[in-house]
Coordinates of C-alpha atoms and ligand atoms in Angstrom, one line a residue:
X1 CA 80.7 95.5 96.0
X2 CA 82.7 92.1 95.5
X3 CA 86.3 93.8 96.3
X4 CA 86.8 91.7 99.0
X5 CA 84.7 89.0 98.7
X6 CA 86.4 87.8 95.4
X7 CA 89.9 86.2 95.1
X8 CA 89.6 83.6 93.1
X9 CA 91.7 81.6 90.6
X10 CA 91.5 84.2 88.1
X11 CA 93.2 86.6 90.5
X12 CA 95.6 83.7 91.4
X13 CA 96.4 83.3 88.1
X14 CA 97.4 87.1 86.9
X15 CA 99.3 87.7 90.5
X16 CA 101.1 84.3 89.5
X17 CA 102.0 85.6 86.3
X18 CA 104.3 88.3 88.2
X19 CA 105.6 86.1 91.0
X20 CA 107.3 83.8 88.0
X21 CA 108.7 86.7 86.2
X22 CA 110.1 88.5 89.5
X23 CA 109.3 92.2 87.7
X24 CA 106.8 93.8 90.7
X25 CA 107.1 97.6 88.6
X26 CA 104.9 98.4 85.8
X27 CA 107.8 100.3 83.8
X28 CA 110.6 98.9 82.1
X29 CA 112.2 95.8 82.6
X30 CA 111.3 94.6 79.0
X31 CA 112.9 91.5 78.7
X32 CA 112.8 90.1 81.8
X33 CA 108.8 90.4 81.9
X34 CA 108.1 87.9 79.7
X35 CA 105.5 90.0 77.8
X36 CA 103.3 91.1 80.9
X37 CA 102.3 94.1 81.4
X38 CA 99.8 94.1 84.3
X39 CA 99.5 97.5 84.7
X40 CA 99.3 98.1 80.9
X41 CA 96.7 96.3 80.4
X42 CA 94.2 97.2 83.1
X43 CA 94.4 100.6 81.9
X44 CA 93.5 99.2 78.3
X45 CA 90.6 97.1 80.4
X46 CA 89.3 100.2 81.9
X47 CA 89.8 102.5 78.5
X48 CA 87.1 99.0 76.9
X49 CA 84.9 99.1 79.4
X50 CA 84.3 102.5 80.8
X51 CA 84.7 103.7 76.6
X52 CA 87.2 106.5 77.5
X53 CA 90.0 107.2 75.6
X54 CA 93.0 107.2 78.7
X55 CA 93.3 105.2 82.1
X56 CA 95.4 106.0 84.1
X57 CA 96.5 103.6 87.2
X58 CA 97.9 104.9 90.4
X59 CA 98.7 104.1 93.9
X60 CA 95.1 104.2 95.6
X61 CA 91.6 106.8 95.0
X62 CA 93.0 109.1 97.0
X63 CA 96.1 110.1 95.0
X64 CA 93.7 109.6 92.0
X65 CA 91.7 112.4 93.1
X66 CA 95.0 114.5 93.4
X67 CA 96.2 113.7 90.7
X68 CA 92.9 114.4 88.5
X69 CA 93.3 118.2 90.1
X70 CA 96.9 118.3 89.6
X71 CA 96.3 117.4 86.0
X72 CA 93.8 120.1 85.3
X73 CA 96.1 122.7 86.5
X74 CA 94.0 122.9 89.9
X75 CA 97.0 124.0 93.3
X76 CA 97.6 126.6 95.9
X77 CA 94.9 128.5 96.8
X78 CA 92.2 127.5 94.5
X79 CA 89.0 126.4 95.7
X80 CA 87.3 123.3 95.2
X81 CA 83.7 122.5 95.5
X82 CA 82.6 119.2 96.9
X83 CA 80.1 117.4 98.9
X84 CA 79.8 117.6 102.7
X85 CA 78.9 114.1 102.6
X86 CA 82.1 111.5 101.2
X87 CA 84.8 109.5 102.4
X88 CA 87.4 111.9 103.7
X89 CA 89.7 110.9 101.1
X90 CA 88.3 113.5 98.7
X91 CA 89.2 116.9 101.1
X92 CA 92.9 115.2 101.5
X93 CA 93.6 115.1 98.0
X94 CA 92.3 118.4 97.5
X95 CA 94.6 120.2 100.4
X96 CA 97.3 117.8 99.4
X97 CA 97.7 120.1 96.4
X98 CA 97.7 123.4 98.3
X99 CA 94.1 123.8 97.4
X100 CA 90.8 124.8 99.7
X101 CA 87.5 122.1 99.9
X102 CA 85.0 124.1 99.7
X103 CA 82.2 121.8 101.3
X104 CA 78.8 122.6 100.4
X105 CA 75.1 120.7 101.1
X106 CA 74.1 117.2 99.2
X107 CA 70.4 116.9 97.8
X108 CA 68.0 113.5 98.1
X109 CA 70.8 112.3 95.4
X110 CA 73.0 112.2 98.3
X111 CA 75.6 114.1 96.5
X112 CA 76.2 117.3 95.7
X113 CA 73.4 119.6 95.2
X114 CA 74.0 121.8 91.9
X115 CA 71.9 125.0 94.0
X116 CA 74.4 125.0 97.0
X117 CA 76.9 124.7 94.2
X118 CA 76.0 128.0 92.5
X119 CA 75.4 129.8 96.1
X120 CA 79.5 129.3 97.0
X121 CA 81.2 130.2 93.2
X122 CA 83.7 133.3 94.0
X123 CA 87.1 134.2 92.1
X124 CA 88.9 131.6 93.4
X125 CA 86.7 128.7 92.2
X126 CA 88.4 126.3 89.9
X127 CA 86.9 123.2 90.1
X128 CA 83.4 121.6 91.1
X129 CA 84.0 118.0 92.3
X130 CA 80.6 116.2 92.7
X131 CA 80.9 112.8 94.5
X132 CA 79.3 109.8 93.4
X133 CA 78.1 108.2 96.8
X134 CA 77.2 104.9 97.3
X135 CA 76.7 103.9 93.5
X136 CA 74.8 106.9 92.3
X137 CA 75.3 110.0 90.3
X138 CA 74.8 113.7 91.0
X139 CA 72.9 115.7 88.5
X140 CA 75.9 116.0 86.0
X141 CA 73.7 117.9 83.2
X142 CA 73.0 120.8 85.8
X143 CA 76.8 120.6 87.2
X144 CA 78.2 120.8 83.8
X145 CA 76.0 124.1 82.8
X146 CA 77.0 125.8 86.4
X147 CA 80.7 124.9 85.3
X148 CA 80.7 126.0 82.0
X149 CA 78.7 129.1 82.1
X150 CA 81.7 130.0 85.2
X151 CA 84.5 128.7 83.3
X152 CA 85.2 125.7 85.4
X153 CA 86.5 122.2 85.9
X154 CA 83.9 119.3 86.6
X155 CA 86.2 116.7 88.0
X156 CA 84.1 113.2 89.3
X157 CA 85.1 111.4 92.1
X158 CA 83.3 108.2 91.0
X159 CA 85.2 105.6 93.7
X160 CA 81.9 104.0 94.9
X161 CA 80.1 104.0 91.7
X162 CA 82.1 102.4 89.2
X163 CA 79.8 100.9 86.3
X164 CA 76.9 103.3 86.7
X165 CA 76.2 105.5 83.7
X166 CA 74.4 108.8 83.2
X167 CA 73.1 109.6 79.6
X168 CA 74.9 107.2 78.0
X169 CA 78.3 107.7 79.5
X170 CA 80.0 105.7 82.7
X171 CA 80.2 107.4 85.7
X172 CA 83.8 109.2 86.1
X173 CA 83.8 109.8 82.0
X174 CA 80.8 112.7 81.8
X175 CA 83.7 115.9 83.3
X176 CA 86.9 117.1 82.4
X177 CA 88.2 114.0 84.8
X178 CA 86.9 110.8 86.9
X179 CA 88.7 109.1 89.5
X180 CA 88.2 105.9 90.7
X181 CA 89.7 103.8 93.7
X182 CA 90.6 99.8 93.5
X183 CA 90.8 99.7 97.6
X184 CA 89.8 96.3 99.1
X185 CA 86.4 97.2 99.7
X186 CA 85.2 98.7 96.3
X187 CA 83.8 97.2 93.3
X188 CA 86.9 96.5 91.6
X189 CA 89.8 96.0 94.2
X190 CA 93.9 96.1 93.2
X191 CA 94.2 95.5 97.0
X192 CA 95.3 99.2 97.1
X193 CA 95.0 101.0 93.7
X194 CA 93.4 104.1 92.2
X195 CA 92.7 105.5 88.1
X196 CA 92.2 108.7 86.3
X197 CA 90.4 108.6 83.7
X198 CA 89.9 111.2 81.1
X199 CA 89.1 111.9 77.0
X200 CA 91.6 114.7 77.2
X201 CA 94.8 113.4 75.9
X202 CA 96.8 116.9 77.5
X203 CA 95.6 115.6 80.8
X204 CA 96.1 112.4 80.0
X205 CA 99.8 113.0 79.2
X206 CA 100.4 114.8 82.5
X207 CA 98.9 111.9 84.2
X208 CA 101.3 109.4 82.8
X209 CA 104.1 112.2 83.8
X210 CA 102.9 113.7 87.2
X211 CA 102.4 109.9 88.7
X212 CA 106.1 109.0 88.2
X213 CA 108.2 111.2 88.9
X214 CA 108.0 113.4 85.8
X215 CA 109.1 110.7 84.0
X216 CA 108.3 111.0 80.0
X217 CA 108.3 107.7 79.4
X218 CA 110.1 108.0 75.9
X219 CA 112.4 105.4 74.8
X220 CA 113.2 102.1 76.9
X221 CA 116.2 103.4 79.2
X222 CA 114.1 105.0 82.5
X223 CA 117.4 106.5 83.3
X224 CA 117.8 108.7 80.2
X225 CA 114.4 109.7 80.2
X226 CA 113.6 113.7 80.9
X227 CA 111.2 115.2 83.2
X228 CA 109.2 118.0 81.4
X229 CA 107.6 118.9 84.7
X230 CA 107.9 117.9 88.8
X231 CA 105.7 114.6 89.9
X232 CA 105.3 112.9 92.4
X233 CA 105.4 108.9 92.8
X234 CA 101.8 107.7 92.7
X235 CA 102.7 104.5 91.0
X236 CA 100.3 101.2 91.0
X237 CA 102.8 97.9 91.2
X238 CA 102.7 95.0 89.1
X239 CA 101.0 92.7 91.6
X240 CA 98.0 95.1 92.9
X241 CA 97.9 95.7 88.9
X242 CA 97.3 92.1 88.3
X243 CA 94.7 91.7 90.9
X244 CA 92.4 94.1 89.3
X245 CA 93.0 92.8 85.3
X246 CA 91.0 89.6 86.5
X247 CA 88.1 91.5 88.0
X248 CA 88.0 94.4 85.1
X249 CA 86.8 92.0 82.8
X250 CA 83.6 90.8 85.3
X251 CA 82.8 94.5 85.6
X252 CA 79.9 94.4 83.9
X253 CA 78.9 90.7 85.3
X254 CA 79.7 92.1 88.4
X255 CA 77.1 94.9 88.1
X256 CA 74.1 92.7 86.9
X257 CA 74.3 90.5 89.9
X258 CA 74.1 93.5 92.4
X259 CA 71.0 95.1 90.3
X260 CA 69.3 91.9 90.9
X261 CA 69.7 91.5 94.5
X262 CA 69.2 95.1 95.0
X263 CA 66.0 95.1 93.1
X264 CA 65.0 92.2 95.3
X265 CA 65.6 94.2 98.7
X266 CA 64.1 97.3 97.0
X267 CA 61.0 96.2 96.1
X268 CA 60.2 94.5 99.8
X269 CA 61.3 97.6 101.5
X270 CA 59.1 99.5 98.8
X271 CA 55.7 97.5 100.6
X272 CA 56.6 100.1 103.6
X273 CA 54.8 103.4 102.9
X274 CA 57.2 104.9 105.6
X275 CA 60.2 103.9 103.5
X276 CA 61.6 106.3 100.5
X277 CA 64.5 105.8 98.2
X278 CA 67.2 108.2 97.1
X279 CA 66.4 109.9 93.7
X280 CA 68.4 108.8 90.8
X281 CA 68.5 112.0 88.5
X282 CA 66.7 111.5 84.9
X283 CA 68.9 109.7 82.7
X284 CA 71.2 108.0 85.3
X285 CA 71.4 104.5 86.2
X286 CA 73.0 103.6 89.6
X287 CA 76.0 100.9 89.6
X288 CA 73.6 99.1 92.5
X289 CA 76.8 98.7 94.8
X290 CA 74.3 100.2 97.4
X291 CA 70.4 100.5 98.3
X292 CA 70.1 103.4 99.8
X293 CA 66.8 104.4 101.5
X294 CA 65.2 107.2 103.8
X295 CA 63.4 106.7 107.1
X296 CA 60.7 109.6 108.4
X297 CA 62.9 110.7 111.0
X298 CA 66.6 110.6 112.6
X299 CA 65.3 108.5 115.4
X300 CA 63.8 106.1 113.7
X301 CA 66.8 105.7 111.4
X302 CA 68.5 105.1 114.2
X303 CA 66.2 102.9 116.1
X304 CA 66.3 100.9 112.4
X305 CA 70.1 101.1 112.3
X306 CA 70.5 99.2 115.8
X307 CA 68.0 96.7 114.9
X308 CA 69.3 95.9 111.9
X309 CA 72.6 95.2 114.1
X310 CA 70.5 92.9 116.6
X311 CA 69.4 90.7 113.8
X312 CA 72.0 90.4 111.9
X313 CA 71.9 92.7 109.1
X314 CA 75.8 93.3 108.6
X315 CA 77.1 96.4 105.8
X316 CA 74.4 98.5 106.4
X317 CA 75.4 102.3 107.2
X318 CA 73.7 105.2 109.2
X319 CA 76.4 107.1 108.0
X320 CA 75.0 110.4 110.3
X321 CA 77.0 108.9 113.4
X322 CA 80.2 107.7 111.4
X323 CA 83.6 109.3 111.4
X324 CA 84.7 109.1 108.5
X325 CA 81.8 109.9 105.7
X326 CA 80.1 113.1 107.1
X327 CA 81.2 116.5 107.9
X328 CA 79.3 115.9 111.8
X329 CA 82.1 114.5 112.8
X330 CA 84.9 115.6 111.1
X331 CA 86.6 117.7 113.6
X332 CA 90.5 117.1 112.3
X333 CA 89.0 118.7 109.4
X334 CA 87.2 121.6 111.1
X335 CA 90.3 122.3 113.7
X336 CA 92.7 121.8 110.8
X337 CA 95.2 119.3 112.8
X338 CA 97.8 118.8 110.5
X339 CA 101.4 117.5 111.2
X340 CA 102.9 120.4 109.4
X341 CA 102.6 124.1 108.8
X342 CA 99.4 124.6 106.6
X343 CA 99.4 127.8 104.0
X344 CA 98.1 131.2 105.3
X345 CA 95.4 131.1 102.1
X346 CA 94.0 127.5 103.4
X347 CA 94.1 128.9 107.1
X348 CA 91.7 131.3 105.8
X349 CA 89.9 129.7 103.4
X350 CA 88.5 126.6 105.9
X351 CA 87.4 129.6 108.5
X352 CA 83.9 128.9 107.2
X353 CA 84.0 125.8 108.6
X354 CA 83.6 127.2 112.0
X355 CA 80.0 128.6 111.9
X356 CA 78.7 126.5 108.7
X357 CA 75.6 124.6 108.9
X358 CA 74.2 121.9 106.7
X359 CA 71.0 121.6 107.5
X360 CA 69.6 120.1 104.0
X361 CA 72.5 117.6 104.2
X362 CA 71.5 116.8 108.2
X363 CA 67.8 116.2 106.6
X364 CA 68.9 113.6 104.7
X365 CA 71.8 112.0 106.2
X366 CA 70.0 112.0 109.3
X367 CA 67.5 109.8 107.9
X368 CA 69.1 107.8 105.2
X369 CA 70.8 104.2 105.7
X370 CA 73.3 102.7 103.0
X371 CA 73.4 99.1 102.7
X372 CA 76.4 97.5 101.0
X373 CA 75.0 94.8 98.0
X374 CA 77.3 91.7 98.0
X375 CA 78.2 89.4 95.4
X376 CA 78.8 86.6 97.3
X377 CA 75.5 86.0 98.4
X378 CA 72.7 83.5 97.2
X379 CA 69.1 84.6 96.1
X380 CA 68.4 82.7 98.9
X381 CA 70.1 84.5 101.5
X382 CA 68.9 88.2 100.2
X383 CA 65.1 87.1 100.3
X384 CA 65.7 86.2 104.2
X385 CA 67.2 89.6 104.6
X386 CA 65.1 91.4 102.9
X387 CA 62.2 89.7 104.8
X388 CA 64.4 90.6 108.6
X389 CA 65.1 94.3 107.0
X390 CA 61.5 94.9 106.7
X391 CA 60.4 93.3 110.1
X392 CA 63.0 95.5 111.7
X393 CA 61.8 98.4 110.1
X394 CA 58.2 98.1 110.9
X395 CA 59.0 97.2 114.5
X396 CA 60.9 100.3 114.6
X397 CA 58.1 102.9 113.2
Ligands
PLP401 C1 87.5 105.0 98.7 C2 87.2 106.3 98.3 C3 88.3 107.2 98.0 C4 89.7 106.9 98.2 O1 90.2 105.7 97.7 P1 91.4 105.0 98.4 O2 91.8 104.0 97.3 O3 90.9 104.3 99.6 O4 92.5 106.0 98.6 C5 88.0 108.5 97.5 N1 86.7 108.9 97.4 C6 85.7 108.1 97.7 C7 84.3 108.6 97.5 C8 85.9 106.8 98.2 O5 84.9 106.0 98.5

């Protein structure tokens, strides 16, 4: 995941472009801009290289994944089906809208799994939303049966796992809608920035309405424009815009360098018959923004997770103990401790949160680890920590 690592003269260059011309918005302004059109033309980047017909940018992943429901028709009181294991991020956006998580159990994909999918499907199901963790895919094939055989939306929240493809398609393009996040520390970074993606040009319409304002964007005077329907402002600016036109085009280069390093780290850790590796379902192949392997036990994950801190080994993730990934810790969630007044229907539709267990997902959470693949590295450097990740690892059996 470069995000960080990577601000180089290409980025310099396209963030330049907008200091000279002064015009930091992505609408209007025409003759001033001097024929940039940051925002513009990421979208058209993304549209290239993800081969869907509309992009969408907005202000960050999270207001993607709103706005992706909010498109779609998905608000007060409908339930939403999602993994118990993802960045918090993805039950915001959901009750942002009014709407209910509904969390249920991930498989050895590490996202959701399409039998605890089917077990929670009632009336007020509208949408499945299957998160792509850590660079790979849920079973999209079986997710996409369940929701058309129940009349429902299949909405990706692909954030971590831009570039990965299942059966052909990229990640985020396979549902009704895909969401992606351009946050400092994914693949792609704005600095803070977010897209929708979509082949269906109704949504795609109330995307380019819903994240400004309303706006129909007909005409060049912004203040004679009308506003077929309420929005909200979930615009991208010119200068996160531009940040993310220089890495778009690297995608792809960007994705080949992480499959090599993480094949490299794979197939060391793969001489230890106690180590297993997340399944990949048939047909997908991961975006390699993370190796993510299983350890026989939760102590020994965690006996592995410390010693990988001991000696070094930086980005790695037992995300069973972390705030902000799993539903173990995610109290604010589970007390519902909100600023403001929350809807009676939402009141009672997180009440299953109380007594829920996820046992499955404890199986393999518990035992997982997540490390981060970085760019910036040498081949060098990733056969040394290969060769410390598999000493700490044995010493730790
Ligand atoms: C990062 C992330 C988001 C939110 O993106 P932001 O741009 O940080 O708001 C949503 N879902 C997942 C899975 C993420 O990793």
């Amino acid at each position: 995941m470069p995000g960080f690592e990577y601000f180089g003269d290409l980025e310099r260059k396209e963030v330049q472009d907008v200091l000279d011309t002064g015009v930091l918005m992505r609408y209007g302004f025409d003759g001033m801009r001097n024929g940039h059109w940051k925002a513009k033309s990421l979208e058209a980047g993304l549209q290239e290289q993800l081969s869907v017909k509309h992009a969408q940018l907005v202000s960050n992943g999270t207001a993607a994944v709103s706005t992706a429901l909010a498109i779609a028709g998905v608000g007060a009181g409908d339930e939403v089906i999602m993994p118990c294991f993802t960045f918090v991020a993805s039950f915001e956006a959901i009750m942002m809208l009014g709407a209910i998580p509904v969390l249920v159990d991930i498989d050895d994909t590490l996202t959701l799994d399409p039998e605890a999918v089917k077990a929670v499907i009632g009336p007020k199901t509208k949408a499945v939303m299957p998160v792509h963790m850590c660079g790979s895919m849920a079973n999209l094939e079986a997710l996409k049966t369940i929701c058309d055989s129940n009349d429902l939306l299949l909405i990706e929240d692909a954030c971590q796992a831009i570039g990965g493809t299942y059966k052909g398609k990229y990640l985020g393009t396979y549902g009704d809608v895909g969401c992606f996040s351009f946050d400092f520390v994914k693949t792609i970074t704005c600095g803070e920035g977010g897209a929708v993606v979509t082949n269906n040009s109704k949504y795609a319409l109330n995307a380019d309405h819903f994240s400004d304002h309303g706006h129909d964007h007909v005409g060049n005077d912004r203040g004679a424009e009308t506003h077929p329907i309420l929005g909200y402002n979930f615009r991208i600016s010119e200068l996160n815009a531009a940040v993310g036109l220089a890495q778009v085009k690297r995608l792809k280069e960007f994705i080949s360098i992480q499959k090599k390093y993480f094949t490299i780290i794979r197939e060391e850790l793969s001489n230890i018959p106690e180590v297993t590796f997340r399944s990949v379902p048939e047909g997908g192949e991961e975006s390699y923004a993370f190796l993510s392997f299983y350890l026989p036990n939760l102590e020994i994950a965690r006996k592995v997770s410390s010693a990988f801190k001991t000696n070094g080994i930086d980005v790695c993730f037992h995300y069973y103990d972390n705030n902000w990934h799993y539903i173990r810790e995610w109290k604010h969630l589970k007390n519902i401790k909100t600023l403001y007044p929350v809807s009676p229907q939402v009141k009672e539709g997180l009440k299953y949160l109380e007594t829920k267990q996820f046992e499955k997902s404890d199986h393999y959470i518990g035992r997982n680890i997540s490390c981060l693949i970085k760019l910036s590295w040498t081949e060098e450097q990733v056969k040394e920590r290969a060769n410390i990740m598999v000493k700490a690892i044995k010493e730790s059996l």
